[in-house]
């Protein structure tokens, strides 16, 4: 951090050179005056130091309190003993003093001098109020009262490392230290440096700092001027600062004019914007009403849509239920279909087994004969009844049929199986075959029917009537009767023995 010098005669530079190695040091500034102009403590304050200010001028004391709120400010004069001191204030300068002779010289020089009474404290009391803290430097600038200040410092444990005392008559180069130097030397201090205005004394407990005071402030101290000092070597810098302030003031004035113009322009623009805002608010109101109406319409549409959706959902739920029921029925039908398909497959397998059996192949001629008979059912019935109506022809036909069956064993076996369904007919045919005798019966005339169905039906009815009146007194008549019954049952789809 750059060290900025604010002091009148580089007092802060000399003290900083010797004490910059101390962190957060403590100081006492007697006759502190302004918190910035010609201040010895401000540079240290900016580097973290804190201390005690003693200033009898009420104006300067108030400025110190305002600018240094975290430091101690004692509004009093420092004298040989406590009490009240007549103090001569010279406003806005560092020339205020408690010496009446020096005050008269300032009045003669044209300064306005105001007499006030201020409280007076001793240096010992200031040390005691600070709880025996260790002070690193003490500056005394009492404008001619330095001897009284040092007279109030009695031997004690408090020993600031460096003491700086203004040692010339105010506003002159006449040295005045011969009146009071023995007081500070008796306090175990040693003189180390004179800068033309102040004398520097070093505590014998810290003589290791003596080499820091061999030379005056120079380029190797690496400091910069603040431009606030009242010293003559700062006049050019101060004049430049004043010129800069004037230029800045002119720029500020111009800026204020520009700001005023811009303010007027802004006001006009605000009015225009306000009018636009009013128009926009009206449009917004209209749009809001339109939006509200549209929202109502959309709300109604939404409600209608929700109702339709609810109906659609209900219809969809019903359809889904119906679909589930249909799926269940389909599953049941599939199960039934599968059952009957399996049954059909089983029957088909049984049928195929029947088709592949030996008996099926053996009964093929009989089935062919039966099929032929079925196809020629009416003709066979008519022929049978013609045979029935002619006993001699029946015996002849039966005799030749039995002879033909006996010659063909396969047909014989099929005939035997077929006759097993008609036991009575089978018994008569067996008896006829054994006796080979057929009794005669009155001959019935036989003519070929012109209308086969009517003739057959009439012949059957006549045969049944005759069968009821005929007494089976012979084998031929019995065979004829049973053959008639068998044919009648076959025509009606019944077995004889049922």
Short mmCIF file of C-alpha atoms in Angstrom, two decimals:
data_model
loop_
_atom_site.label_atom_id
_atom_site.label_comp_id
_atom_site.label_asym_id
_atom_site.label_seq_id
_atom_site.Cartn_x
_atom_site.Cartn_y
_atom_site.Cartn_z
CA UNK A 1 0.00 0.00 0.00
CA UNK A 2 1.46 3.42 -1.00
CA UNK A 3 2.31 5.78 1.86
CA UNK A 4 0.58 9.17 1.40
CA UNK A 5 1.99 12.08 3.38
CA UNK A 6 -0.47 14.61 4.82
CA UNK A 7 1.80 16.39 7.38
CA UNK A 8 3.04 19.98 7.12
CA UNK A 9 6.78 19.22 7.27
CA UNK A 10 7.00 15.43 6.50
CA UNK A 11 6.72 14.48 10.17
CA UNK A 12 4.67 11.41 9.17
CA UNK A 13 7.36 10.33 6.67
CA UNK A 14 10.11 10.39 9.33
CA UNK A 15 7.97 8.54 11.87
CA UNK A 16 6.86 5.93 9.25
CA UNK A 17 10.48 5.27 8.28
CA UNK A 18 11.29 4.34 11.89
CA UNK A 19 8.04 2.57 12.85
CA UNK A 20 6.61 0.96 9.69
CA UNK A 21 7.58 -2.47 11.00
CA UNK A 22 5.00 -2.07 13.82
CA UNK A 23 1.53 -3.45 13.06
CA UNK A 24 -1.55 -1.73 14.48
CA UNK A 25 0.49 0.81 16.48
CA UNK A 26 -0.82 3.49 18.87
CA UNK A 27 -0.13 7.25 18.93
CA UNK A 28 -0.97 10.45 20.88
CA UNK A 29 -1.42 13.65 18.85
CA UNK A 30 -1.47 16.80 21.07
CA UNK A 31 -2.67 19.77 19.03
CA UNK A 32 -4.12 17.47 16.33
CA UNK A 33 -6.13 20.27 14.62
CA UNK A 34 -7.75 19.22 11.28
CA UNK A 35 -8.33 15.47 10.64
CA UNK A 36 -6.84 15.79 7.11
CA UNK A 37 -5.01 19.09 6.49
CA UNK A 38 -1.48 18.99 7.99
CA UNK A 39 -2.44 15.81 9.87
CA UNK A 40 0.47 13.73 11.18
CA UNK A 41 -1.77 10.79 12.15
CA UNK A 42 -3.94 10.26 9.02
CA UNK A 43 -1.32 8.24 7.10
CA UNK A 44 -0.92 5.92 10.10
CA UNK A 45 -4.71 5.70 10.48
CA UNK A 46 -4.93 4.51 6.87
CA UNK A 47 -2.43 1.75 7.71
CA UNK A 48 -4.46 0.41 10.62
CA UNK A 49 -3.07 2.46 13.53
CA UNK A 50 -5.35 4.04 16.13
CA UNK A 51 -4.73 6.62 18.85
CA UNK A 52 -5.73 9.63 21.01
CA UNK A 53 -6.31 13.18 19.74
CA UNK A 54 -6.14 16.22 22.05
CA UNK A 55 -7.59 19.41 20.53
CA UNK A 56 -9.01 22.47 22.41
CA UNK A 57 -10.59 24.02 19.28
CA UNK A 58 -14.26 22.99 19.29
CA UNK A 59 -14.54 23.06 15.49
CA UNK A 60 -11.52 20.82 14.96
CA UNK A 61 -12.59 18.50 17.78
CA UNK A 62 -15.98 18.00 16.11
CA UNK A 63 -14.33 17.28 12.74
CA UNK A 64 -12.05 14.73 14.39
CA UNK A 65 -14.98 12.94 15.99
CA UNK A 66 -16.85 12.85 12.65
CA UNK A 67 -13.86 11.56 10.64
CA UNK A 68 -12.36 9.27 13.30
CA UNK A 69 -15.35 7.67 15.06
CA UNK A 70 -13.23 4.74 16.31
CA UNK A 71 -10.62 6.94 18.04
CA UNK A 72 -10.48 8.94 21.29
CA UNK A 73 -10.87 12.73 20.98
CA UNK A 74 -10.15 14.88 24.08
CA UNK A 75 -11.45 18.46 23.66
CA UNK A 76 -9.06 20.27 26.04
CA UNK A 77 -5.70 22.02 26.34
CA UNK A 78 -2.65 20.30 27.88
CA UNK A 79 -0.93 22.23 30.65
CA UNK A 80 1.28 21.73 33.70
CA UNK A 81 -1.80 21.22 35.91
CA UNK A 82 -5.54 20.68 35.43
CA UNK A 83 -7.89 23.64 35.40
CA UNK A 84 -9.32 26.28 33.04
CA UNK A 85 -7.23 28.04 30.40
CA UNK A 86 -7.98 31.23 28.45
CA UNK A 87 -7.60 30.08 24.86
CA UNK A 88 -7.24 32.30 21.78
CA UNK A 89 -8.92 30.72 18.72
CA UNK A 90 -8.00 31.75 15.18
CA UNK A 91 -10.58 30.16 12.90
CA UNK A 92 -9.56 27.85 10.03
CA UNK A 93 -5.84 27.94 10.94
CA UNK A 94 -3.40 26.04 13.09
CA UNK A 95 -2.36 29.23 14.91
CA UNK A 96 -4.76 28.99 17.88
CA UNK A 97 -2.78 29.29 21.11
CA UNK A 98 -2.99 29.65 24.87
CA UNK A 99 -0.18 32.24 24.96
CA UNK A 100 -1.63 35.78 25.09
CA UNK A 101 1.56 37.40 23.72
CA UNK A 102 1.59 35.12 20.65
CA UNK A 103 -2.13 35.70 20.12
CA UNK A 104 -1.53 39.47 20.12
CA UNK A 105 1.16 39.05 17.44
CA UNK A 106 -1.36 37.15 15.25
CA UNK A 107 -3.96 39.87 15.85
CA UNK A 108 -1.41 42.47 14.77
CA UNK A 109 -0.78 40.42 11.63
CA UNK A 110 -4.45 40.73 10.70
CA UNK A 111 -5.94 37.50 12.05
CA UNK A 112 -9.27 37.48 13.84
CA UNK A 113 -8.71 36.23 17.39
CA UNK A 114 -11.55 34.93 19.62
CA UNK A 115 -11.00 34.38 23.35
CA UNK A 116 -12.62 31.29 24.92
CA UNK A 117 -12.16 29.34 28.14
CA UNK A 118 -11.22 25.67 27.67
CA UNK A 119 -10.58 22.86 30.15
CA UNK A 120 -6.99 22.00 30.89
CA UNK A 121 -5.54 18.48 31.50
CA UNK A 122 -2.04 17.16 32.16
CA UNK A 123 -0.10 14.68 30.07
CA UNK A 124 0.04 12.33 33.05
CA UNK A 125 -3.77 12.22 33.22
CA UNK A 126 -3.94 11.38 29.50
CA UNK A 127 -1.53 8.47 30.01
CA UNK A 128 -3.54 7.23 32.99
CA UNK A 129 -6.82 7.35 31.00
CA UNK A 130 -5.28 5.06 28.39
CA UNK A 131 -4.77 2.17 30.85
CA UNK A 132 -0.98 2.08 30.51
CA UNK A 133 -1.09 1.27 26.80
CA UNK A 134 2.18 1.26 24.89
CA UNK A 135 2.47 4.32 22.64
CA UNK A 136 4.79 4.34 19.66
CA UNK A 137 4.90 8.06 19.00
CA UNK A 138 3.87 11.33 20.70
CA UNK A 139 3.54 14.65 18.88
CA UNK A 140 3.34 17.97 20.76
CA UNK A 141 2.25 21.11 18.84
CA UNK A 142 1.01 23.59 21.47
CA UNK A 143 1.83 26.87 19.69
CA UNK A 144 4.20 28.21 22.43
CA UNK A 145 2.91 26.11 25.37
CA UNK A 146 5.31 23.15 24.83
CA UNK A 147 7.09 23.86 28.18
CA UNK A 148 3.80 23.66 30.11
CA UNK A 149 2.87 20.43 28.31
CA UNK A 150 6.15 18.75 29.27
CA UNK A 151 5.87 20.03 32.85
CA UNK A 152 2.69 17.96 33.19
CA UNK A 153 4.60 14.76 32.27
CA UNK A 154 5.96 13.24 35.47
CA UNK A 155 8.20 10.17 35.49
CA UNK A 156 6.00 7.07 34.79
CA UNK A 157 6.00 3.68 33.07
CA UNK A 158 4.51 5.20 29.91
CA UNK A 159 7.33 5.93 27.48
CA UNK A 160 6.38 6.59 23.81
CA UNK A 161 9.11 5.28 21.49
CA UNK A 162 9.49 8.57 19.58
CA UNK A 163 8.55 12.11 20.72
CA UNK A 164 8.18 14.97 18.22
CA UNK A 165 8.01 18.52 19.65
CA UNK A 166 7.56 21.76 17.66
CA UNK A 167 10.68 23.75 18.68
CA UNK A 168 10.39 27.20 17.02
CA UNK A 169 8.45 30.32 17.86
CA UNK A 170 5.16 30.16 15.88
CA UNK A 171 5.49 31.40 12.28
CA UNK A 172 9.31 31.93 12.73
CA UNK A 173 12.56 29.97 12.53
CA UNK A 174 13.64 31.07 16.01
CA UNK A 175 14.33 27.94 18.05
CA UNK A 176 12.74 27.72 21.49
CA UNK A 177 13.79 24.27 22.71
CA UNK A 178 16.32 25.62 25.23
CA UNK A 179 13.42 26.44 27.54
CA UNK A 180 12.07 22.86 27.83
CA UNK A 181 14.52 20.33 26.32
CA UNK A 182 16.01 19.43 29.72
CA UNK A 183 12.54 18.24 30.79
CA UNK A 184 12.35 15.57 28.10
CA UNK A 185 15.97 14.57 28.39
CA UNK A 186 15.43 13.97 32.10
CA UNK A 187 12.68 11.48 31.12
CA UNK A 188 15.36 9.23 29.64
CA UNK A 189 15.10 10.39 26.00
CA UNK A 190 17.84 11.27 23.51
CA UNK A 191 17.72 13.91 20.78
CA UNK A 192 18.15 12.36 17.29
CA UNK A 193 16.88 14.75 14.58
CA UNK A 194 15.82 18.35 13.79
CA UNK A 195 13.83 19.07 10.62
CA UNK A 196 13.86 22.90 10.85
CA UNK A 197 10.52 22.98 12.67
CA UNK A 198 10.43 19.99 15.04
CA UNK A 199 12.91 18.17 17.26
CA UNK A 200 12.80 14.34 17.43
CA UNK A 201 13.62 12.47 20.63
CA UNK A 202 14.10 8.71 20.89
CA UNK A 203 13.51 6.65 24.03
CA UNK A 204 16.77 5.11 25.25
CA UNK A 205 14.89 1.81 25.35
CA UNK A 206 14.70 1.92 21.52
CA UNK A 207 18.02 3.38 20.43
CA UNK A 208 18.15 0.71 17.68
CA UNK A 209 15.95 3.13 15.68
CA UNK A 210 18.54 5.95 15.86
CA UNK A 211 19.93 5.29 12.36
CA UNK A 212 16.47 5.98 10.89
CA UNK A 213 16.90 9.68 11.68
CA UNK A 214 20.28 10.32 10.03
CA UNK A 215 18.80 11.78 6.83
CA UNK A 216 15.86 13.96 5.96
CA UNK A 217 12.92 12.65 3.89
CA UNK A 218 14.10 11.62 0.46
CA UNK A 219 13.23 9.61 -2.63
CA UNK A 220 14.02 6.32 -0.91
CA UNK A 221 11.16 6.79 1.52
CA UNK A 222 8.76 6.07 -1.40
CA UNK A 223 5.95 8.39 -0.37
CA UNK A 224 3.57 10.61 -2.29
CA UNK A 225 2.07 13.99 -1.38
CA UNK A 226 -1.63 14.22 -0.68
CA UNK A 227 -1.91 17.81 -1.96
CA UNK A 228 -3.77 18.89 1.20
CA UNK A 229 -0.83 20.32 3.18
CA UNK A 230 -0.65 24.06 3.90
CA UNK A 231 3.13 24.06 3.29
CA UNK A 232 4.53 26.26 0.49
CA UNK A 233 5.98 23.32 -1.41
CA UNK A 234 2.41 22.12 -1.97
CA UNK A 235 1.16 25.42 -3.40
CA UNK A 236 1.63 24.34 -7.03
CA UNK A 237 -0.04 21.05 -6.36
CA UNK A 238 -2.80 22.79 -4.46
CA UNK A 239 -3.26 25.35 -7.27
CA UNK A 240 -3.51 22.57 -9.77
CA UNK A 241 -6.00 20.89 -7.51
CA UNK A 242 -7.99 24.11 -7.27
CA UNK A 243 -7.89 24.50 -11.06
CA UNK A 244 -9.04 20.93 -11.43
CA UNK A 245 -11.79 21.58 -8.94
CA UNK A 246 -12.84 24.68 -10.87
CA UNK A 247 -12.84 22.76 -14.14
CA UNK A 248 -14.79 20.01 -12.49
CA UNK A 249 -17.13 22.64 -11.06
CA UNK A 250 -17.68 24.07 -14.54
CA UNK A 251 -18.26 20.57 -15.87
CA UNK A 252 -20.61 19.89 -13.00
CA UNK A 253 -22.48 23.14 -13.77
CA UNK A 254 -22.67 22.20 -17.44
CA UNK A 255 -23.72 18.73 -16.44
CA UNK A 256 -26.42 20.19 -14.23
CA UNK A 257 -27.71 22.23 -17.17
CA UNK A 258 -27.63 19.12 -19.30
CA UNK A 259 -29.32 17.21 -16.53
CA UNK A 260 -32.01 19.91 -16.35
CA UNK A 261 -32.52 19.71 -20.13
CA UNK A 262 -32.63 15.95 -19.97
CA UNK A 263 -35.05 16.22 -17.05
CA UNK A 264 -37.38 18.36 -19.12
CA UNK A 265 -37.03 15.99 -22.05
CA UNK A 266 -37.65 13.11 -19.70
CA UNK A 267 -40.76 14.82 -18.33
CA UNK A 268 -42.08 15.32 -21.86
CA UNK A 269 -41.25 11.77 -22.71
CA UNK A 270 -42.94 10.60 -19.54
CA UNK A 271 -46.10 12.45 -20.53
CA UNK A 272 -46.03 10.82 -23.95
CA UNK A 273 -45.37 7.45 -22.38
CA UNK A 274 -48.15 8.10 -19.86
CA UNK A 275 -50.55 8.80 -22.70
CA UNK A 276 -49.38 5.66 -24.48
CA UNK A 277 -49.73 3.72 -21.24
CA UNK A 278 -53.29 5.02 -20.81
CA UNK A 279 -54.10 4.00 -24.36
CA UNK A 280 -52.44 0.67 -23.78
CA UNK A 281 -54.40 0.21 -20.56
CA UNK A 282 -57.64 0.84 -22.45
CA UNK A 283 -56.59 -1.67 -25.09
CA UNK A 284 -55.63 -4.09 -22.35
CA UNK A 285 -59.05 -3.58 -20.73
CA UNK A 286 -60.79 -4.31 -24.03
CA UNK A 287 -58.57 -7.29 -24.62
CA UNK A 288 -59.23 -8.44 -21.06
CA UNK A 289 -62.99 -8.29 -21.64
CA UNK A 290 -62.61 -10.10 -24.94
CA UNK A 291 -60.36 -12.62 -23.25
CA UNK A 292 -62.89 -13.09 -20.43
CA UNK A 293 -65.69 -13.67 -22.98
CA UNK A 294 -63.50 -16.06 -24.89
CA UNK A 295 -62.61 -17.83 -21.68
CA UNK A 296 -66.31 -18.26 -20.89
CA UNK A 297 -66.95 -19.68 -24.35
CA UNK A 298 -63.96 -21.94 -24.07
CA UNK A 299 -65.12 -22.92 -20.57
CA UNK A 300 -68.51 -23.90 -21.93
CA UNK A 301 -66.84 -25.81 -24.77
CA UNK A 302 -64.56 -27.48 -22.29
CA UNK A 303 -67.51 -28.50 -20.11
CA UNK A 304 -69.36 -29.81 -23.18
CA UNK A 305 -66.24 -31.60 -24.31
CA UNK A 306 -65.80 -33.06 -20.83
CA UNK A 307 -69.40 -34.28 -20.87
CA UNK A 308 -68.93 -35.78 -24.33
CA UNK A 309 -65.69 -37.29 -23.19
CA UNK A 310 -67.39 -38.72 -20.13
CA UNK A 311 -70.13 -40.17 -22.37
CA UNK A 312 -67.53 -41.52 -24.76
CA UNK A 313 -65.62 -43.01 -21.86
CA UNK A 314 -68.81 -44.60 -20.53
CA UNK A 315 -69.68 -45.89 -24.04
CA UNK A 316 -66.12 -47.10 -24.39
CA UNK A 317 -66.34 -48.81 -21.00
CA UNK A 318 -69.62 -50.47 -22.03
CA UNK A 319 -68.12 -51.57 -25.34
CA UNK A 320 -65.08 -52.84 -23.50
CA UNK A 321 -67.33 -54.83 -21.16
CA UNK A 322 -69.28 -56.18 -24.15
CA UNK A 323 -66.01 -57.01 -25.83
CA UNK A 324 -64.84 -58.85 -22.72
CA UNK A 325 -68.15 -60.77 -22.58
CA UNK A 326 -67.85 -61.57 -26.31
CA UNK A 327 -64.27 -62.70 -25.71
CA UNK A 328 -65.49 -64.95 -22.91
CA UNK A 329 -68.22 -66.39 -25.18
CA UNK A 330 -65.70 -66.80 -27.98
CA UNK A 331 -63.42 -68.62 -25.58
CA UNK A 332 -66.33 -70.83 -24.52
CA UNK A 333 -67.27 -71.48 -28.19
CA UNK A 334 -63.64 -72.16 -28.94
CA UNK A 335 -63.60 -74.65 -26.09
CA UNK A 336 -66.84 -76.25 -27.37
CA UNK A 337 -65.53 -76.19 -30.92
CA UNK A 338 -62.31 -77.73 -29.74
CA UNK A 339 -64.32 -80.38 -27.83
CA UNK A 340 -66.44 -81.28 -30.86
CA UNK A 341 -63.39 -81.07 -33.09
CA UNK A 342 -61.65 -83.53 -30.80
CA UNK A 343 -64.83 -85.67 -30.77
CA UNK A 344 -64.96 -85.52 -34.58
CA UNK A 345 -61.30 -86.41 -34.72
CA UNK A 346 -61.98 -89.33 -32.39
CA UNK A 347 -64.94 -90.48 -34.50
CA UNK A 348 -62.90 -90.00 -37.66
CA UNK A 349 -60.14 -92.10 -36.18
CA UNK A 350 -62.74 -94.73 -35.18
CA UNK A 351 -64.25 -94.54 -38.69
CA UNK A 352 -60.85 -94.90 -40.25
CA UNK A 353 -60.23 -97.86 -37.96
CA UNK A 354 -63.57 -99.33 -39.12
CA UNK A 355 -62.62 -98.70 -42.75
CA UNK A 356 -59.28 -100.40 -42.15
CA UNK A 357 -60.87 -103.41 -40.33
CA UNK A 358 -61.14 -106.90 -41.91
CA UNK A 359 -64.89 -107.12 -41.28
CA UNK A 360 -65.47 -103.86 -43.24
CA UNK A 361 -63.68 -105.31 -46.23
CA UNK A 362 -65.59 -108.65 -45.90
CA UNK A 363 -68.99 -106.91 -45.74
CA UNK A 364 -68.23 -104.82 -48.83
CA UNK A 365 -70.41 -107.01 -51.16
CA UNK A 366 -73.27 -106.99 -48.65
CA UNK A 367 -73.04 -103.18 -48.31
CA UNK A 368 -73.01 -102.90 -52.07
CA UNK A 369 -76.06 -105.17 -52.21
CA UNK A 370 -77.75 -103.17 -49.43
CA UNK A 371 -76.95 -99.94 -51.25
CA UNK A 372 -78.31 -101.35 -54.43
CA UNK A 373 -81.38 -102.54 -52.56
CA UNK A 374 -81.85 -99.13 -50.97
CA UNK A 375 -81.54 -97.42 -54.31
CA UNK A 376 -84.10 -99.89 -55.78
CA UNK A 377 -86.26 -100.00 -52.68
CA UNK A 378 -89.56 -99.46 -54.44
CA UNK A 379 -88.81 -101.90 -57.19
CA UNK A 380 -87.67 -104.55 -54.67
CA UNK A 381 -90.82 -104.01 -52.60
CA UNK A 382 -92.93 -104.39 -55.71
CA UNK A 383 -91.00 -107.50 -56.72
CA UNK A 384 -91.27 -109.02 -53.24
CA UNK A 385 -94.98 -108.45 -53.16
CA UNK A 386 -95.26 -110.00 -56.58
CA UNK A 387 -93.38 -112.99 -55.15
CA UNK A 388 -95.59 -112.98 -52.08
CA UNK A 389 -98.70 -112.93 -54.22
CA UNK A 390 -97.43 -115.94 -56.18
CA UNK A 391 -96.47 -118.78 -53.76
CA UNK A 392 -95.16 -121.07 -56.47
CA UNK A 393 -92.93 -118.35 -57.83
CA UNK A 394 -91.78 -117.60 -54.23
CA UNK A 395 -90.80 -121.22 -53.64
CA UNK A 396 -89.01 -121.35 -56.94
CA UNK A 397 -87.15 -118.14 -56.33
CA UNK A 398 -86.23 -119.11 -52.74
CA UNK A 399 -85.01 -122.54 -53.82
CA UNK A 400 -82.71 -121.09 -56.48
CA UNK A 401 -81.54 -118.34 -54.14
CA UNK A 402 -80.59 -120.86 -51.46
CA UNK A 403 -78.77 -122.93 -54.06
CA UNK A 404 -76.85 -119.83 -55.21
CA UNK A 405 -75.95 -118.82 -51.62
CA UNK A 406 -74.74 -122.32 -50.81
CA UNK A 407 -72.36 -122.14 -53.75
CA UNK A 408 -70.87 -118.85 -52.59
CA UNK A 409 -69.55 -119.00 -48.98
CA UNK A 410 -68.90 -115.23 -48.58
CA UNK A 411 -72.45 -114.37 -49.64
CA UNK A 412 -73.72 -117.13 -47.41
CA UNK A 413 -71.92 -115.69 -44.40
CA UNK A 414 -73.29 -112.22 -45.11
CA UNK A 415 -76.80 -113.63 -45.57
CA UNK A 416 -76.57 -115.51 -42.27
CA UNK A 417 -75.53 -112.28 -40.47
CA UNK A 418 -78.36 -110.40 -42.14
CA UNK A 419 -80.98 -113.12 -41.31
CA UNK A 420 -79.79 -113.00 -37.68
CA UNK A 421 -81.71 -109.74 -37.38
CA UNK A 422 -84.92 -111.65 -38.34
CA UNK A 423 -84.98 -114.83 -36.22
CA UNK A 424 -88.41 -116.06 -37.28
CA UNK A 425 -87.64 -115.63 -40.98
CA UNK A 426 -84.32 -117.33 -40.41
CA UNK A 427 -86.06 -120.32 -38.76
CA UNK A 428 -88.51 -120.72 -41.64
CA UNK A 429 -85.79 -120.41 -44.28
CA UNK A 430 -83.74 -122.99 -42.37
CA UNK A 431 -86.71 -125.33 -42.20
CA UNK A 432 -87.38 -124.76 -45.89
CA UNK A 433 -83.78 -125.51 -46.70
CA UNK A 434 -83.89 -128.77 -44.70
CA UNK A 435 -87.18 -130.08 -45.99
CA UNK A 436 -86.97 -128.47 -49.40
CA UNK A 437 -90.78 -128.75 -49.43
CA UNK A 438 -93.02 -125.75 -49.86
CA UNK A 439 -96.75 -126.12 -49.36
CA UNK A 440 -99.06 -125.00 -52.10
CA UNK A 441 -101.49 -122.13 -51.65
CA UNK A 442 -104.23 -120.89 -53.90
CA UNK A 443 -102.62 -119.16 -56.74
CA UNK A 444 -102.74 -115.42 -56.80
CA UNK A 445 -102.78 -113.78 -60.16
CA UNK A 446 -99.70 -111.58 -60.81
CA UNK A 447 -99.62 -108.77 -63.16
CA UNK A 448 -96.96 -106.15 -63.62
CA UNK A 449 -98.13 -103.00 -61.87
CA UNK A 450 -98.84 -100.04 -64.01
CA UNK A 451 -98.40 -97.54 -61.14
CA UNK A 452 -95.85 -99.21 -58.87
CA UNK A 453 -96.40 -97.10 -55.73
CA UNK A 454 -100.17 -97.46 -55.71
CA UNK A 455 -100.02 -101.15 -56.62
CA UNK A 456 -97.35 -101.88 -53.96
CA UNK A 457 -99.29 -100.02 -51.32
CA UNK A 458 -102.50 -101.87 -52.32
CA UNK A 459 -100.69 -105.19 -52.42
CA UNK A 460 -99.17 -104.64 -48.99
CA UNK A 461 -102.56 -103.74 -47.54
CA UNK A 462 -104.16 -106.85 -49.18
CA UNK A 463 -101.27 -109.05 -47.99
CA UNK A 464 -101.66 -107.81 -44.43
CA UNK A 465 -105.41 -108.55 -44.59
CA UNK A 466 -104.82 -111.99 -45.97
CA UNK A 467 -102.09 -112.62 -43.39
CA UNK A 468 -104.55 -111.93 -40.63
CA UNK A 469 -107.13 -114.38 -42.09
CA UNK A 470 -104.79 -117.11 -43.27
CA UNK A 471 -104.02 -119.93 -40.90
CA UNK A 472 -100.40 -120.99 -41.10
CA UNK A 473 -101.07 -124.64 -41.72
CA UNK A 474 -98.16 -125.31 -43.92
CA UNK A 475 -94.48 -124.40 -44.11
CA UNK A 476 -94.81 -122.49 -47.38
CA UNK A 477 -97.56 -120.32 -46.07
CA UNK A 478 -95.51 -119.55 -42.92
CA UNK A 479 -92.45 -118.61 -44.92
CA UNK A 480 -94.54 -116.45 -47.16
CA UNK A 481 -96.14 -114.74 -44.17
CA UNK A 482 -92.87 -114.09 -42.37
CA UNK A 483 -91.24 -112.87 -45.54
CA UNK A 484 -94.16 -110.47 -45.90
CA UNK A 485 -93.71 -109.25 -42.34
CA UNK A 486 -89.97 -108.80 -42.79
CA UNK A 487 -90.48 -106.80 -45.95
CA UNK A 488 -93.17 -104.69 -44.29
CA UNK A 489 -90.92 -103.97 -41.29
CA UNK A 490 -87.99 -103.16 -43.56
CA UNK A 491 -90.21 -100.76 -45.49
CA UNK A 492 -91.32 -99.08 -42.27
CA UNK A 493 -87.78 -99.03 -40.84
CA UNK A 494 -88.49 -101.60 -38.08
CA UNK A 495 -86.98 -104.91 -37.17
CA UNK A 496 -89.33 -107.92 -37.05
CA UNK A 497 -88.36 -108.90 -33.54
CA UNK A 498 -88.93 -105.41 -32.05
#
